[in-house]
mmCIF file of C-alpha atoms in Angstrom:
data_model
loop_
_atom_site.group_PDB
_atom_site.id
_atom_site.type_symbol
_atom_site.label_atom_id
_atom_site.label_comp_id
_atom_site.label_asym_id
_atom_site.label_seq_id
_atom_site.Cartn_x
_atom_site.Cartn_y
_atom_site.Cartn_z
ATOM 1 C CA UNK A 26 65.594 47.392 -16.647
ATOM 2 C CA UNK A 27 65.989 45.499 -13.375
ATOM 3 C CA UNK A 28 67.508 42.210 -12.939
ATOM 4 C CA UNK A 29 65.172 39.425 -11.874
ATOM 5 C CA UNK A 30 66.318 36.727 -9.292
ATOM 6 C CA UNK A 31 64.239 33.593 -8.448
ATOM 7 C CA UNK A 32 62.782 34.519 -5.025
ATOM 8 C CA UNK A 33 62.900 31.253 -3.297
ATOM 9 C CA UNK A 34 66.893 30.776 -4.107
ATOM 10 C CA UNK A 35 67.318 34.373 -2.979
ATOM 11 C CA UNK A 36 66.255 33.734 0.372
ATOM 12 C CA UNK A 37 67.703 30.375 1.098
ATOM 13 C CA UNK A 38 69.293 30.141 4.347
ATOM 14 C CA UNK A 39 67.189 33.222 5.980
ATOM 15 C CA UNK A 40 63.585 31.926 5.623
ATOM 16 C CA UNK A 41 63.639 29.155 2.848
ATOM 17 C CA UNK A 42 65.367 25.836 3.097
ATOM 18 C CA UNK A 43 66.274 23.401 0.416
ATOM 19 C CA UNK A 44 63.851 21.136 -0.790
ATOM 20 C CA UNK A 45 66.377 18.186 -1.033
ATOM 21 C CA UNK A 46 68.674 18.228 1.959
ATOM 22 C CA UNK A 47 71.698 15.583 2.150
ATOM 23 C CA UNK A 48 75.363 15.067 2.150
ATOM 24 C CA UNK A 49 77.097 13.195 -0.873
ATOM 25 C CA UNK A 50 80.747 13.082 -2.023
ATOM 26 C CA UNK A 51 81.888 15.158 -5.070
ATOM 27 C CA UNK A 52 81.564 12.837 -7.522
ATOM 28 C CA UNK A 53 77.915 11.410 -6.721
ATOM 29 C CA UNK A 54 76.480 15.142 -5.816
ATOM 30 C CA UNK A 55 75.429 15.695 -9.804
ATOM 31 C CA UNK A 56 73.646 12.389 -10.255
ATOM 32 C CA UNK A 57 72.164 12.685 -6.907
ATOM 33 C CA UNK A 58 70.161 15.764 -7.676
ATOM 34 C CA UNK A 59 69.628 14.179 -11.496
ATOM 35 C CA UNK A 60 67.672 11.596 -9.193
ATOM 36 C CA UNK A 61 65.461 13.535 -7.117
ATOM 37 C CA UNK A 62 64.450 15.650 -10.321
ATOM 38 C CA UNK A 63 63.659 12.379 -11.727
ATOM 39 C CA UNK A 64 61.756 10.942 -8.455
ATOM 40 C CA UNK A 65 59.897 14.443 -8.236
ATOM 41 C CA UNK A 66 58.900 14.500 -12.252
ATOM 42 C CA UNK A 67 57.289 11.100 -11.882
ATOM 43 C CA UNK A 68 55.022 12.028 -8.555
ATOM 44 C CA UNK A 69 53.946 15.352 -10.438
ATOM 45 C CA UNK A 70 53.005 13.128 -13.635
ATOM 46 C CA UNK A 71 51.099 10.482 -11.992
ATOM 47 C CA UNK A 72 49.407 13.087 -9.633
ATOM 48 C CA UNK A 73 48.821 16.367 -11.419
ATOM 49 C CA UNK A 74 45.165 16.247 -10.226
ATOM 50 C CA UNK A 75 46.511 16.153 -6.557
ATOM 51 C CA UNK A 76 47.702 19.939 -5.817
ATOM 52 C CA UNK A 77 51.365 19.041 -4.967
ATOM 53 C CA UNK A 78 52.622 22.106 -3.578
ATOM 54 C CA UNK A 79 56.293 20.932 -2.872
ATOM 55 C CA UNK A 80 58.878 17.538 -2.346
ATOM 56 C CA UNK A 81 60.756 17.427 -0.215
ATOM 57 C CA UNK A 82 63.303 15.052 -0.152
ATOM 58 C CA UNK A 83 65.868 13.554 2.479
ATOM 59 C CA UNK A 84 68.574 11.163 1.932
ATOM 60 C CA UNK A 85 70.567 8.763 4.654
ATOM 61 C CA UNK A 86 72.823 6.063 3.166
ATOM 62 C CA UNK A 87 70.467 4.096 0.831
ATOM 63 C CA UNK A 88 67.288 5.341 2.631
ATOM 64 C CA UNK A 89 65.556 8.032 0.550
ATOM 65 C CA UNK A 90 62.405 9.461 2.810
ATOM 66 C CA UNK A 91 60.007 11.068 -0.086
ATOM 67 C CA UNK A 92 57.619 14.326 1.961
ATOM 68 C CA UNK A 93 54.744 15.401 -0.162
ATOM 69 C CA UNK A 94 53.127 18.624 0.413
ATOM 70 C CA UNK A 95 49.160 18.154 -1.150
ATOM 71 C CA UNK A 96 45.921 20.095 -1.180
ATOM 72 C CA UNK A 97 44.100 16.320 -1.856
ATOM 73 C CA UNK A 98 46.120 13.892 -0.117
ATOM 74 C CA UNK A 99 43.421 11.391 -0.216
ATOM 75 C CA UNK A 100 43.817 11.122 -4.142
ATOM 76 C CA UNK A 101 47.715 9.795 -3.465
ATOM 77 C CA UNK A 102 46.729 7.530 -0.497
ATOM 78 C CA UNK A 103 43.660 5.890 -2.728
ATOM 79 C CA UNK A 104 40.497 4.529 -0.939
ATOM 80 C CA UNK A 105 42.055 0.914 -0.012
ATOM 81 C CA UNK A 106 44.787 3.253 1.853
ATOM 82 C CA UNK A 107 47.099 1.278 -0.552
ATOM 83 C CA UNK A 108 48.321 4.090 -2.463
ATOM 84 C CA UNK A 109 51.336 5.030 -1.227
ATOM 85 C CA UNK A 110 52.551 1.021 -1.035
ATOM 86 C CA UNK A 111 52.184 1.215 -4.491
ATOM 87 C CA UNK A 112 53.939 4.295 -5.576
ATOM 88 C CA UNK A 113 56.437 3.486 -3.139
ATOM 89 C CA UNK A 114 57.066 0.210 -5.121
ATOM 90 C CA UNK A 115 56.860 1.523 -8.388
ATOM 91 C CA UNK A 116 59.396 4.888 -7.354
ATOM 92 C CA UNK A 117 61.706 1.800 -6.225
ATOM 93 C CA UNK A 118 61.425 -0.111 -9.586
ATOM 94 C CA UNK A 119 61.287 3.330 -11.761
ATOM 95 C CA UNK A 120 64.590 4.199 -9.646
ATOM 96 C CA UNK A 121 66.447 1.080 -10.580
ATOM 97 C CA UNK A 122 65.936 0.924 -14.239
ATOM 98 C CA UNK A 123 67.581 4.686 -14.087
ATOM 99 C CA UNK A 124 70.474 3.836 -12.463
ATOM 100 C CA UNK A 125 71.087 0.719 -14.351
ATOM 101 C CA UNK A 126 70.068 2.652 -17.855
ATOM 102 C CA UNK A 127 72.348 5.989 -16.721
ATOM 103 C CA UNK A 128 75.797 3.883 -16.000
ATOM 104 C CA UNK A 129 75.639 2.161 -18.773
ATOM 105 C CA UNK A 130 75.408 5.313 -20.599
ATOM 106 C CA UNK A 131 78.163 7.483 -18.513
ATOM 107 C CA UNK A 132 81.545 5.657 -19.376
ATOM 108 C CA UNK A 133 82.800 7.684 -16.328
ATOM 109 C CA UNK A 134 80.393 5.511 -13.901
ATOM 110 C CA UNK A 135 81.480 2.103 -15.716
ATOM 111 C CA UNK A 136 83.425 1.680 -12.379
ATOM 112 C CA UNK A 137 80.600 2.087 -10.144
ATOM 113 C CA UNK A 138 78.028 -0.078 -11.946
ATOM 114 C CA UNK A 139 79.485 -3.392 -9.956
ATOM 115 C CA UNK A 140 78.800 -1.869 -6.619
ATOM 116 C CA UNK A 141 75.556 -0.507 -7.373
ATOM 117 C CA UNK A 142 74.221 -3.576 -8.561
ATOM 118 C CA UNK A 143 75.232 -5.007 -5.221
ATOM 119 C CA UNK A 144 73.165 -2.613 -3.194
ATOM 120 C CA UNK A 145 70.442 -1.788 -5.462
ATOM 121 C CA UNK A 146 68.236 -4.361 -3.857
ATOM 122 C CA UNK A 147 68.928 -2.181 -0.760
ATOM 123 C CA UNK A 148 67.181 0.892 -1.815
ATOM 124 C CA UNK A 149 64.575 1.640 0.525
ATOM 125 C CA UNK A 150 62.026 4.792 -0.164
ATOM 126 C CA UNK A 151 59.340 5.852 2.612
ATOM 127 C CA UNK A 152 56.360 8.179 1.267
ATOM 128 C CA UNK A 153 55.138 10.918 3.864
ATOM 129 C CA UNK A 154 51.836 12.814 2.786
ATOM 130 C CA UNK A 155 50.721 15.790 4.754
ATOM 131 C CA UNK A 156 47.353 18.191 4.206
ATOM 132 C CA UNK A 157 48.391 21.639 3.564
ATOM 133 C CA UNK A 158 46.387 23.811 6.516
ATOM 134 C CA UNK A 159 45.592 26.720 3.976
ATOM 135 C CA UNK A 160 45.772 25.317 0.190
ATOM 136 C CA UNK A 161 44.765 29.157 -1.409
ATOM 137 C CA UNK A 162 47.291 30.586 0.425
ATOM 138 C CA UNK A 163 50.307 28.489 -1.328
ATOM 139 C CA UNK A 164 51.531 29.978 -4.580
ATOM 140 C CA UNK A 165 51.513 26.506 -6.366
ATOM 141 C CA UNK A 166 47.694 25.672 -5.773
ATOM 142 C CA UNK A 167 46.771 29.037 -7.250
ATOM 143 C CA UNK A 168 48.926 28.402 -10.287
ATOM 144 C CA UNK A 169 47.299 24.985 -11.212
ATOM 145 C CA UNK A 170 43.747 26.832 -10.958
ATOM 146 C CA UNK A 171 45.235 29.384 -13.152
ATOM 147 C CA UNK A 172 46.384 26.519 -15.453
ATOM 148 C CA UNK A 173 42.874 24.649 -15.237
ATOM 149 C CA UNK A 174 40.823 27.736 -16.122
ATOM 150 C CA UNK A 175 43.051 28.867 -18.794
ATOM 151 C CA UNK A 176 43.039 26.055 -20.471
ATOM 152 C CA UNK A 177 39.254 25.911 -20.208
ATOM 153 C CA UNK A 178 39.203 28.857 -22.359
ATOM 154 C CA UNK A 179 38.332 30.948 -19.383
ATOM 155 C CA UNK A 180 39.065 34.774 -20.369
ATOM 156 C CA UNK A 181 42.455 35.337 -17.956
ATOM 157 C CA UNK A 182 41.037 38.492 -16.474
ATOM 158 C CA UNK A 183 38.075 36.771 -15.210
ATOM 159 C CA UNK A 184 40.369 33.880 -14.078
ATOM 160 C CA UNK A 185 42.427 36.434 -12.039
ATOM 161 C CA UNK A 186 39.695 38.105 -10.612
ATOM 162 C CA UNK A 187 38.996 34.409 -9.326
ATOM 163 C CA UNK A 188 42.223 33.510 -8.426
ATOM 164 C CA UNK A 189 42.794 36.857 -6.205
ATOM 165 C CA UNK A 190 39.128 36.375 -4.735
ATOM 166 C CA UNK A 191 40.341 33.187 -3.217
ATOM 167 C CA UNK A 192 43.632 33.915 -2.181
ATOM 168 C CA UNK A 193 42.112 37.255 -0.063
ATOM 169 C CA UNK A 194 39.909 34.919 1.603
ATOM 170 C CA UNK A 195 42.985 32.980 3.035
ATOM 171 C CA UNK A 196 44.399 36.273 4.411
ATOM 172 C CA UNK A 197 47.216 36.756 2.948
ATOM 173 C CA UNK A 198 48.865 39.715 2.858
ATOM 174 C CA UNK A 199 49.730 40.040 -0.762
ATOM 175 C CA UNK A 200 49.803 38.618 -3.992
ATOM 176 C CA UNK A 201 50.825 39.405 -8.047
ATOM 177 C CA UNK A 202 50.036 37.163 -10.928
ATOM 178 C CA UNK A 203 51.617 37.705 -14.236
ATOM 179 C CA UNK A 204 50.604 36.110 -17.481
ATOM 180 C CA UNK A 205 52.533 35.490 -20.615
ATOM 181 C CA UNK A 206 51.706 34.738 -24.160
ATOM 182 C CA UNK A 207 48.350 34.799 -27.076
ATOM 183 C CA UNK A 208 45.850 36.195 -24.244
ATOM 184 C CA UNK A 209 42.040 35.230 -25.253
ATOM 185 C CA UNK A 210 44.325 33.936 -28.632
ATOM 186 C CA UNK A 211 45.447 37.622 -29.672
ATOM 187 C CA UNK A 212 47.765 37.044 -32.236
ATOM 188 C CA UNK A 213 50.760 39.444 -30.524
ATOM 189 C CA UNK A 214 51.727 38.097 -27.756
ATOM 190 C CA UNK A 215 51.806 40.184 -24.399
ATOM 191 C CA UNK A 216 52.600 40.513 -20.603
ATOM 192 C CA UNK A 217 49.865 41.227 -18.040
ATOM 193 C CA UNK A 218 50.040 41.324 -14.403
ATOM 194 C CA UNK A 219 47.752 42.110 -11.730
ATOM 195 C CA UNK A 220 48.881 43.072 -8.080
ATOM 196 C CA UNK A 221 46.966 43.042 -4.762
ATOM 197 C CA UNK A 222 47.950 43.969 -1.446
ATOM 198 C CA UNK A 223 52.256 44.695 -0.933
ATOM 199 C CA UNK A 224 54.639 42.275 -2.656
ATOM 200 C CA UNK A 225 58.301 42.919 -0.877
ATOM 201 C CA UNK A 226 60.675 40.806 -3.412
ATOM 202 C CA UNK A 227 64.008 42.743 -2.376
ATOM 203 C CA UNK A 228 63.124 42.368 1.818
ATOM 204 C CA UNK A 229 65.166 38.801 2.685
ATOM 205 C CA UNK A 230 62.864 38.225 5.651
ATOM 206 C CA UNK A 231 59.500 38.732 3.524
ATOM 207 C CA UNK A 232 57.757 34.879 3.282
ATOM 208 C CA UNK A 233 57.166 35.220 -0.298
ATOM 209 C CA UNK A 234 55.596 31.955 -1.913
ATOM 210 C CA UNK A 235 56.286 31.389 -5.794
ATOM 211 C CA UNK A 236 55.328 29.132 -8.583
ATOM 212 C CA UNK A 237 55.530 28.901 -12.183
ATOM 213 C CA UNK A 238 53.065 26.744 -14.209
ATOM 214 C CA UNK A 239 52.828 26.750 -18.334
ATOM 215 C CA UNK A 240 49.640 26.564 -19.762
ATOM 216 C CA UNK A 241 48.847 24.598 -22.894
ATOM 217 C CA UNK A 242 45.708 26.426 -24.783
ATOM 218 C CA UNK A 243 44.594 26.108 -28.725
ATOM 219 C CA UNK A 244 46.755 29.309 -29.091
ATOM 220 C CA UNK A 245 50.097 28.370 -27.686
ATOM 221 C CA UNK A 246 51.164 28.077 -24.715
ATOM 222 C CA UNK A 247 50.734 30.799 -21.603
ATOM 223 C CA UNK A 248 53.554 31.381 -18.783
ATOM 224 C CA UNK A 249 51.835 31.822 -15.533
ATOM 225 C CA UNK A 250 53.975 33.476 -12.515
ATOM 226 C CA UNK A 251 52.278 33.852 -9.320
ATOM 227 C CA UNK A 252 53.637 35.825 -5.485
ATOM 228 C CA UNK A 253 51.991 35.451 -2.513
ATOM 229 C CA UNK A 254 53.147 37.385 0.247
ATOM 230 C CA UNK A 255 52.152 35.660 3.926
ATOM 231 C CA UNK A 256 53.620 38.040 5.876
ATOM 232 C CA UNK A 257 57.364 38.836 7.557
ATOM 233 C CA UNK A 258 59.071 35.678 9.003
ATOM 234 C CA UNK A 259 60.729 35.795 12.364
ATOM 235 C CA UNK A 260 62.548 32.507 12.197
ATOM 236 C CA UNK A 261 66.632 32.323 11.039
ATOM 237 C CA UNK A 262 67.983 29.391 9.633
ATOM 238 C CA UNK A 263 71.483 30.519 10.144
#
């Protein structure tokens, strides 16, 4: 049986880059990326109804610049266009409470929480929202309308069929969708997946798109897995 590899790590470097990008010392790197998870969960919580494709994240001394990929921007920004002031304030708040609540629990940070404190008030987060130019062409959007219609009760062939109808209109040039779990509430649980067009995982310079999304129907819960192929990059990022 082959050995599976998440294709986004496997081509970072060649035609993916990291979705946080800065420079910390040794001992700050683990809470660092602790942090962005946490900065990330609360931005997919508050706007699940917003088709977030991907944060991305960028760090520079105590300036943290938050980039959010959406299919409906307009439901972040709000119709006052006050939106983002007010997630940017409550990231900011949300951000503080962790650090305070996190060295008081790591005995190793006790030494840290003094300077911290000092320069907590200097935390400064800036919120970037951009439109994504072809929404059924990213992997993520077509997950979440996997996700919507399952739980809908929607029969997952059907929902396929749907979800491979709009991803051909965006011209791509490939995509597979696997689904896990009680399909249409069987009571063995199985694996189906549906392919369309080519799906290169093993080719480095392939621009494959992925996204995994759970489910949560009356029957239990369903893993959804999608690919989308757009094509073969030309661009290095050695």
């Amino acid at each position: 049986m082959g050995q599976k590899i998440h294709p986004l790590g496997f081509r970072l470097g060649i035609t993916k880059k990291h979705q946080s990008q800065w420079f910390a010392k040794h001992n700050q790197y683990s809470n660092l990326v602790i942090e962005d998870h946490f900065l990330r969960k609360i931005v997919l919580n508050r706007f699940s109804d917003a088709g977030i494709s991907e944060i991305k994240i960028q760090r520079k001394l105590d300036q943290i610049l938050i980039e959010i990929c959406s299919a409906r921007p307009r439901s972040i920004i709000g119709r006052d266009r006050n939106g983002l002031e007010i997630l940017r304030k409550e990231l900011e708040q949300e951000l503080k409470k962790y650090r305070i609540q996190n060295l008081s629990i790591n005995s190793y940070l006790k030494l840290y929480k003094t300077e911290v404190e000092k320069t907590e008030q200097l935390v400064q987060i800036s919120i970037h929202v951009t439109k994504l130019a072809n929404q059924n062409a990213e992997a993520s959007f077509i997950a979440d309308f996997l996700v919507e219609q399952l739980e809908k009760r929607v029969a997952f062939r059907r929902a396929v069929k749907r979800a491979i109808e709009r991803a051909q209109k965006a011209r791509i040039k490939g995509i597979k969708i696997q689904i896990s779990g009680r399909l249409n509430g069987a009571e063995i649980a199985r694996t189906e997946w549906v392919r369309k067009g080519q799906v290169p995982l093993q080719t480095l310079r392939a621009d494959i798109d992925y996204s995994y999304q759970t489910a949560k129907t009356i029957y239990g819960l369903l893993g959804i897995k999608v690919w989308v192929f757009k094509g073969f990059s030309t661009k290095n990022f050695f």
